[in-house]
Coordinates of C-alpha atoms in Angstrom, one line a residue:
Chain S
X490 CA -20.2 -17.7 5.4
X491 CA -23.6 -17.0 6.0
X492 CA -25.1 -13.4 7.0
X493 CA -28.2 -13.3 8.4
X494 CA -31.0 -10.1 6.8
X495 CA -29.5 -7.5 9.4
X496 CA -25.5 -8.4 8.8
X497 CA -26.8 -8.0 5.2
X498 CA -28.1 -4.3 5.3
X499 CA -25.0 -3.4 7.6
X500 CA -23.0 -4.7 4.8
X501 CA -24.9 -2.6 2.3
X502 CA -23.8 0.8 4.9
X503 CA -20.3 -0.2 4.6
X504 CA -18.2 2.2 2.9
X505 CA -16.7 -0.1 0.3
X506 CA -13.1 1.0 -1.2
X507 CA -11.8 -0.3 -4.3
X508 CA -7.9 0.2 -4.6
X509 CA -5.6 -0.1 -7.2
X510 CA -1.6 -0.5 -6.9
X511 CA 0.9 -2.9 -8.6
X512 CA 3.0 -2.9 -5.8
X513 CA 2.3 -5.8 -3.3
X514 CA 3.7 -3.7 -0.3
X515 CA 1.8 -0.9 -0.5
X516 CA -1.2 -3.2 -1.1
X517 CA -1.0 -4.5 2.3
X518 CA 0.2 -1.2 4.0
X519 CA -3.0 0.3 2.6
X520 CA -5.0 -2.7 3.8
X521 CA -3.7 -2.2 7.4
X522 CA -4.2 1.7 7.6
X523 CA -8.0 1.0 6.3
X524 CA -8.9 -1.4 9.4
X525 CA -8.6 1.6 11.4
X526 CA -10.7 3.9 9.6
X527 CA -14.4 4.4 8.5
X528 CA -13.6 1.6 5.3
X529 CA -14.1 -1.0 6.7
X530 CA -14.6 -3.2 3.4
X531 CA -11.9 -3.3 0.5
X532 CA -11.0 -4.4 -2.9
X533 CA -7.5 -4.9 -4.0
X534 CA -6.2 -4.5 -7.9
X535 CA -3.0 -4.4 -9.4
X536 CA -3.8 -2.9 -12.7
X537 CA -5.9 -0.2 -14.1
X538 CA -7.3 -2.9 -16.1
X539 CA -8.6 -4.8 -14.1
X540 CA -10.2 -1.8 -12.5
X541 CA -12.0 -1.2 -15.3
X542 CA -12.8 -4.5 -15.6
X543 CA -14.4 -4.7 -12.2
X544 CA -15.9 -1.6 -13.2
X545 CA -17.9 -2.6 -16.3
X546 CA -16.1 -0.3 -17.9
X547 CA -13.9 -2.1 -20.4
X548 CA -15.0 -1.0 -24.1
X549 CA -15.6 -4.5 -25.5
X550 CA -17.9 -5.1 -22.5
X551 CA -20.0 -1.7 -23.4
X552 CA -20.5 -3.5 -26.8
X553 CA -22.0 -5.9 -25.7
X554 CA -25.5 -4.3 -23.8
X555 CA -25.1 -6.7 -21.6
X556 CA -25.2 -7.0 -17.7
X557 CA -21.7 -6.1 -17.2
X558 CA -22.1 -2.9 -18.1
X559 CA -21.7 -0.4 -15.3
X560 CA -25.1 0.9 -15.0
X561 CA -26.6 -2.6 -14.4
X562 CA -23.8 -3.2 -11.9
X563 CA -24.4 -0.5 -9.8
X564 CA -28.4 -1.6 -10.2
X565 CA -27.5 -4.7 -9.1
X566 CA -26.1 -3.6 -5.7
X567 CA -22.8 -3.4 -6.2
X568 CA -21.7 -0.8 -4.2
X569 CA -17.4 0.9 -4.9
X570 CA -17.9 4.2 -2.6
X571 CA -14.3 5.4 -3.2
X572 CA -11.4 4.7 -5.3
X573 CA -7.6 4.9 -4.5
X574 CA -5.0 4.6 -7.2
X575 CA -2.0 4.7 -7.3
X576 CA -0.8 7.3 -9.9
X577 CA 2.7 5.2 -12.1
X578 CA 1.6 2.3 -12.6
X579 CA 2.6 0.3 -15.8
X580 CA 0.4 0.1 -18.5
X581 CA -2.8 2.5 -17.7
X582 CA -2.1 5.4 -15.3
X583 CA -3.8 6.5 -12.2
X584 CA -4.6 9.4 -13.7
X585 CA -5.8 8.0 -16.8
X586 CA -8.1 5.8 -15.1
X587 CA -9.3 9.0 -13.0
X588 CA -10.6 10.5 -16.3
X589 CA -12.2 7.3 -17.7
X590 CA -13.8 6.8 -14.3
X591 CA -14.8 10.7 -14.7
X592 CA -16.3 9.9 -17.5
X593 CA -18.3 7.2 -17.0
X594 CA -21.1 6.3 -14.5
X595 CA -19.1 6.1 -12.0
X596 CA -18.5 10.2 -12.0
X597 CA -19.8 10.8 -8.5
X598 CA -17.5 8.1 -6.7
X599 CA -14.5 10.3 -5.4
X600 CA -11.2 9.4 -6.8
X601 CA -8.2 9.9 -4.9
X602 CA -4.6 9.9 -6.2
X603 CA -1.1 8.0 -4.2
X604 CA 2.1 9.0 -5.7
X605 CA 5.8 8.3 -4.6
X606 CA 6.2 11.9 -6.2
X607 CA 5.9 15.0 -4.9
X608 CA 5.0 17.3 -8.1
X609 CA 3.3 19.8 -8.2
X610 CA 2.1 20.1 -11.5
X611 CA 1.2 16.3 -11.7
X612 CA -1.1 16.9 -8.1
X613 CA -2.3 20.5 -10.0
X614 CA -3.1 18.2 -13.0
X615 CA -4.8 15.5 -10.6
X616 CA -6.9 17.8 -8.7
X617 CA -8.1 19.4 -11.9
X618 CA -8.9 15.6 -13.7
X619 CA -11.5 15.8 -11.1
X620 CA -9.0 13.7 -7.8
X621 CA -10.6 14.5 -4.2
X622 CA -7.2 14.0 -2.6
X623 CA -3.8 13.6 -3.5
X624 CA -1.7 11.4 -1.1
X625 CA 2.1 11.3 -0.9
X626 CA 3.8 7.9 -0.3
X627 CA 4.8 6.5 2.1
X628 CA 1.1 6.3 3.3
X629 CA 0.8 6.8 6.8
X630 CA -2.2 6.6 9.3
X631 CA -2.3 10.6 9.2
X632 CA -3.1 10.4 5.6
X633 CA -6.4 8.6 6.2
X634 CA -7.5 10.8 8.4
X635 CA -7.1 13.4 5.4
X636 CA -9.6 11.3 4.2
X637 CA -12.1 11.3 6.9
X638 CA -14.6 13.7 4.9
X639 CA -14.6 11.9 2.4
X640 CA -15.4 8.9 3.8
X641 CA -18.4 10.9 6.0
X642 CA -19.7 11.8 2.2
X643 CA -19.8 8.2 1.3
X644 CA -22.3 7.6 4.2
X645 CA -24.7 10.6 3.3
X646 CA -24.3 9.6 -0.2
X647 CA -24.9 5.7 0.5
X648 CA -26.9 4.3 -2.4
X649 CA -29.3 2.6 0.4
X650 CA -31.0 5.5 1.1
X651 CA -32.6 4.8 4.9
X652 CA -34.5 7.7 6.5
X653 CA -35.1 5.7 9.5
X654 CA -31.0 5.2 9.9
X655 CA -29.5 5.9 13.5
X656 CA -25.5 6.8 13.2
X657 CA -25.0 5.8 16.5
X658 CA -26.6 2.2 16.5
X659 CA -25.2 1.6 13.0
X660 CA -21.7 2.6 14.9
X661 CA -22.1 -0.4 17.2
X662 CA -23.5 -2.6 14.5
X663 CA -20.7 -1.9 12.1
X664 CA -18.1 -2.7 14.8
X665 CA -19.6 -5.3 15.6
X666 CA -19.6 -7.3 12.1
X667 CA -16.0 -5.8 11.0
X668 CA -14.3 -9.0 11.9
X669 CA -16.7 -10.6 9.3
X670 CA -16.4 -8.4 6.7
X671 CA -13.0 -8.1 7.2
X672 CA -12.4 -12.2 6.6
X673 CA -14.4 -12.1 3.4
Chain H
X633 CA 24.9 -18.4 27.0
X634 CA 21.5 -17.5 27.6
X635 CA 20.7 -13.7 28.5
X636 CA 17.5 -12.7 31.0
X637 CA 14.6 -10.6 29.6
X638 CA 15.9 -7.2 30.7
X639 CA 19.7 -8.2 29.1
X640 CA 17.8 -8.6 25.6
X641 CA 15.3 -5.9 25.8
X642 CA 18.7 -4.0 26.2
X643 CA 20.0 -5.6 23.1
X644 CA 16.9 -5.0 21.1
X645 CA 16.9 -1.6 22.1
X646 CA 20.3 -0.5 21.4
X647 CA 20.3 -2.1 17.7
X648 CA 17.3 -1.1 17.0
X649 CA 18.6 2.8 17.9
X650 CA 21.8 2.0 16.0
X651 CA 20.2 1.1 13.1
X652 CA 18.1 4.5 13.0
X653 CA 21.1 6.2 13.3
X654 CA 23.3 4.3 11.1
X655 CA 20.3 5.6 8.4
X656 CA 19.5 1.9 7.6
X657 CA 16.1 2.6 8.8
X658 CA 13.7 6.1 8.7
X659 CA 10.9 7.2 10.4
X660 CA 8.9 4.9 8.1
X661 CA 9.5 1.7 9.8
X662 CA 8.4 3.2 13.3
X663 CA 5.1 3.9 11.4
X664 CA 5.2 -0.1 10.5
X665 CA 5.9 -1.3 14.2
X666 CA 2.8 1.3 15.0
X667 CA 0.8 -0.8 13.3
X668 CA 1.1 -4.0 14.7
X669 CA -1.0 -4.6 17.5
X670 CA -2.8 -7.8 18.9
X671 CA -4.5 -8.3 16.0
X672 CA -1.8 -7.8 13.7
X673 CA 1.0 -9.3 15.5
X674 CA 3.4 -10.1 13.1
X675 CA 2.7 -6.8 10.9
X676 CA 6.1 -5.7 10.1
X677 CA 7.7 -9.6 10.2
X678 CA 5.4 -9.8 7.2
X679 CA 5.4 -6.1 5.7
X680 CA 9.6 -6.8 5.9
X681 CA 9.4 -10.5 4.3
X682 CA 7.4 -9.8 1.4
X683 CA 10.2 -6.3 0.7
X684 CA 13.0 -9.1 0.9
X685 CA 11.5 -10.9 -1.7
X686 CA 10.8 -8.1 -3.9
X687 CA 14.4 -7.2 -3.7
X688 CA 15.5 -10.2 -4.6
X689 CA 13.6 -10.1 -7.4
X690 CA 14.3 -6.7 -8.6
X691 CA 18.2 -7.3 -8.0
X692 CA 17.9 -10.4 -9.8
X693 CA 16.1 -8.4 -12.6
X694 CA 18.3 -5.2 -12.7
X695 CA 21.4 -7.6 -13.3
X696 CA 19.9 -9.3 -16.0
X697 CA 19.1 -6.0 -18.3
X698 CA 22.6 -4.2 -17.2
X699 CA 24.0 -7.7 -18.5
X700 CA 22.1 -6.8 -22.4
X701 CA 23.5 -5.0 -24.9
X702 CA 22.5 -2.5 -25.6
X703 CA 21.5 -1.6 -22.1
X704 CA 17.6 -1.0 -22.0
X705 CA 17.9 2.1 -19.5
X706 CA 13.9 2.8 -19.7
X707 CA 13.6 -0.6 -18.5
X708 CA 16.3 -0.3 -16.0
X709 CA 14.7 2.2 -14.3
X710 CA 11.4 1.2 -14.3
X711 CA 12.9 -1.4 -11.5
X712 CA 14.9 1.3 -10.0
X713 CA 11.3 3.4 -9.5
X714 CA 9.8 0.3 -7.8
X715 CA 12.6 -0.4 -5.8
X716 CA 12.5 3.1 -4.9
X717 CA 9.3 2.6 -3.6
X718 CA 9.0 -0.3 -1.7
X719 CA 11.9 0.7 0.2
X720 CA 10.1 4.0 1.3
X721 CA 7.3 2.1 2.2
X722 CA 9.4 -0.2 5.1
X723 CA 11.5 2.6 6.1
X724 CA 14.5 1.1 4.5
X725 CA 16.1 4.5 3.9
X726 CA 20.1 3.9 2.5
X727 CA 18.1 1.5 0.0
X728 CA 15.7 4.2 -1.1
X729 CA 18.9 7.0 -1.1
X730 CA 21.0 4.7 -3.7
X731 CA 17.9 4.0 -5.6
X732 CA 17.1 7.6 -6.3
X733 CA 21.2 7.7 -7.3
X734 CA 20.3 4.8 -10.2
X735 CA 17.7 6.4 -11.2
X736 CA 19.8 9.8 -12.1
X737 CA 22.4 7.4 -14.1
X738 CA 19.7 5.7 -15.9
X739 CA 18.3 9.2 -17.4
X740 CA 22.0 10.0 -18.3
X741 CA 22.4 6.4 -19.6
X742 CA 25.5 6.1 -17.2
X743 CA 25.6 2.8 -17.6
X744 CA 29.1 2.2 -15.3
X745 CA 27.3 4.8 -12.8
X746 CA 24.3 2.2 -12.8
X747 CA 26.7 -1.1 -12.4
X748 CA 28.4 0.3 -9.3
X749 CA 24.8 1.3 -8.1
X750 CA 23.6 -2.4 -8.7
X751 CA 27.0 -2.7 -6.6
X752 CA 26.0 -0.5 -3.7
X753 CA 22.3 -1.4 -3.6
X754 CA 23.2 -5.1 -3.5
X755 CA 25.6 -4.3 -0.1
X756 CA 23.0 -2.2 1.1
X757 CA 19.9 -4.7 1.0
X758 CA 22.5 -7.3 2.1
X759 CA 23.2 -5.1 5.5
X760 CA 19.8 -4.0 6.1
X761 CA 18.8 -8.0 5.5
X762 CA 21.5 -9.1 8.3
X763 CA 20.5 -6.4 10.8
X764 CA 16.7 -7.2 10.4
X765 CA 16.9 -10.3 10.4
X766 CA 19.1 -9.9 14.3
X767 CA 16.4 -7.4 15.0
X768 CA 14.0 -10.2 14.4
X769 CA 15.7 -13.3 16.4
X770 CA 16.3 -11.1 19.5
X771 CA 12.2 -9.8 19.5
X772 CA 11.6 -13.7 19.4
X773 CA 14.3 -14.2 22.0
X774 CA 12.7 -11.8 24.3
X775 CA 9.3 -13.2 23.7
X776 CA 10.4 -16.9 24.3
X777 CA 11.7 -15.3 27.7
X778 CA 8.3 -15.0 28.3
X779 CA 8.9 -10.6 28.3
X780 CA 7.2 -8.1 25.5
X781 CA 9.0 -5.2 23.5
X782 CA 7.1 -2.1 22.2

């Protein structure tokens, strides 16, 4: 699929999501409720892991000063404006790979939490780990718009900085290559 | 026997509202059908596929460990937690009720309370399968009658 220069810099403003659940169900409920919203670009994982992974944030890859490592990824343009994890997962946690991400790099990216389980002391202990939001499965359409200023964050926080950017013509331009994005 | 548009529309509508009140289905599922639009027209056909096969899997998989000895009941309810929540993600709420049962007899290690659960969960998906599935044909009927459901 080819993108011409301008498809490319729209794809650059994209709010890109990276989310991580080992259940296939909610991966594709998720997927659905994010074609409606401001994310209109999105990475699916079933495993902390390979979060991490994608990350450049797995230890042995650290070791190696090489250009996996998360600083040079995020030079290099790749662009993960918000994560969504689902909290029991097996193997790592959500929450444990909110406090790696917290620790790393990565910090600034806002984390938010999914849980089947409404507990208060594990969305206290969420929160305070440094979550932006903590959403209660089943996921519905209301809960993205929860996320709504988060999402308007990402865009002011963009790494492309533009001074010369127009919300409203982006508005039309982003509609217009969604499809695109969408199929990649 | 074939049945006009308005005849199955009728049909859709009244098993649909029967299974809502029955409890076979919550307010989840409504969210689902929200979701499919033009672009997504066969949303909750595959949303409701891909839960049949993960109950068929975790079934299968539940079974197998209550069959061991000694029962691993960590395991056990590992699958009872997953099942637990891909049935609240489709709406499929009697599914979702006996799973949080299982789970409670897999902290006790109850392990006859977690065989007649296996029981009950295996009529319930069975049910809920059977009605979907109706639900399913008679949206298809409808649409090869050339008429359109909400």
């Amino acid at each position: 699929m080819e993108l011409g220069n301008n498809q490319q810099q729209q794809q650059q403003q994209h709010i890109h999501v990276l989310v991580v659940d080992d259940s296939v169900i909610d991966r594709k409920l998720l997927e659905r409720l994010l074609r409606d919203s401001s994310c209109k670009a999105a990475t699916f994982l079933d495993s902390g892991d390979k979060a991490l992974k994608y990350l450049g944030l797995l230890d042995d890859e650290l070791d190696n000063a090489s250009s996996t490592s998360s600083e040079s990824l995020q030079q290099n343009g790749m662009k993960v404006n918000m994560i969504m994890t689902d909290y029991c997962m097996p193997g790592m946690s959500g929450y444990d790979l909110l406090k790696r991400i917290k620790g790393s790099s990565w910090k600034d990216v806002p984390v938010v939490i999914m849980s089947s389980e409404n507990e208060p002391s594990r969305i206290s202990m969420c929160l305070e780990g440094g979550a932006e939001e903590f959403l209660l499965k089943p996921l519905q359409a209301s809960d993205l718009k929860k996320l709504q200023p988060c999402f308007l964050k990402c865009f002011d926080n963009s790494g492309e900085e533009d001074t010369s950017r127009n919300p409203a013509k982006e508005k039309q331009q982003n509609q217009n290559v969604n499809e695109e994005l969408w199929k990649t | 026997m074939t049945m006009d548009v308005n005849q199955l529309q009728a049909k859709l509508r009244e098993h649909q509202s029967a299974m809502f009140q029955q409890g076979f289905l919550d307010d989840q599922f409504s969210q689902l059908q929200k979701l499919q639009d033009e672009s997504t027209p066969d949303f909750v056909l595959e949303v409701v596929t891909m839960f049949f096969d993960d109950s068929e899997n975790l079934l299968k998989n539940m079974a197998r460990c209550l069959e061991q000895v000694p029962a691993d009941f960590k395991q056990i309810d590992a699958y009872a937690h997953q099942y637990k929540g891909s049935s609240a993600s489709v709406g499929a709420a009697r599914v979702k009720s006996v799973c949080a049962t299982f789970r409670s007899f897999c902290e006790t290690k109850n392990l006859d309370g977690c065989m007649r659960c296996l029981q009950q969960l295996q009529q319930e998906y069975s049910l809920l399968k059977n009605s979907l599935q109706y639900l399913f044909r008679l949206q298809n009927d409808i649409k090869a009658a050339g008429g359109s459901f909400s």
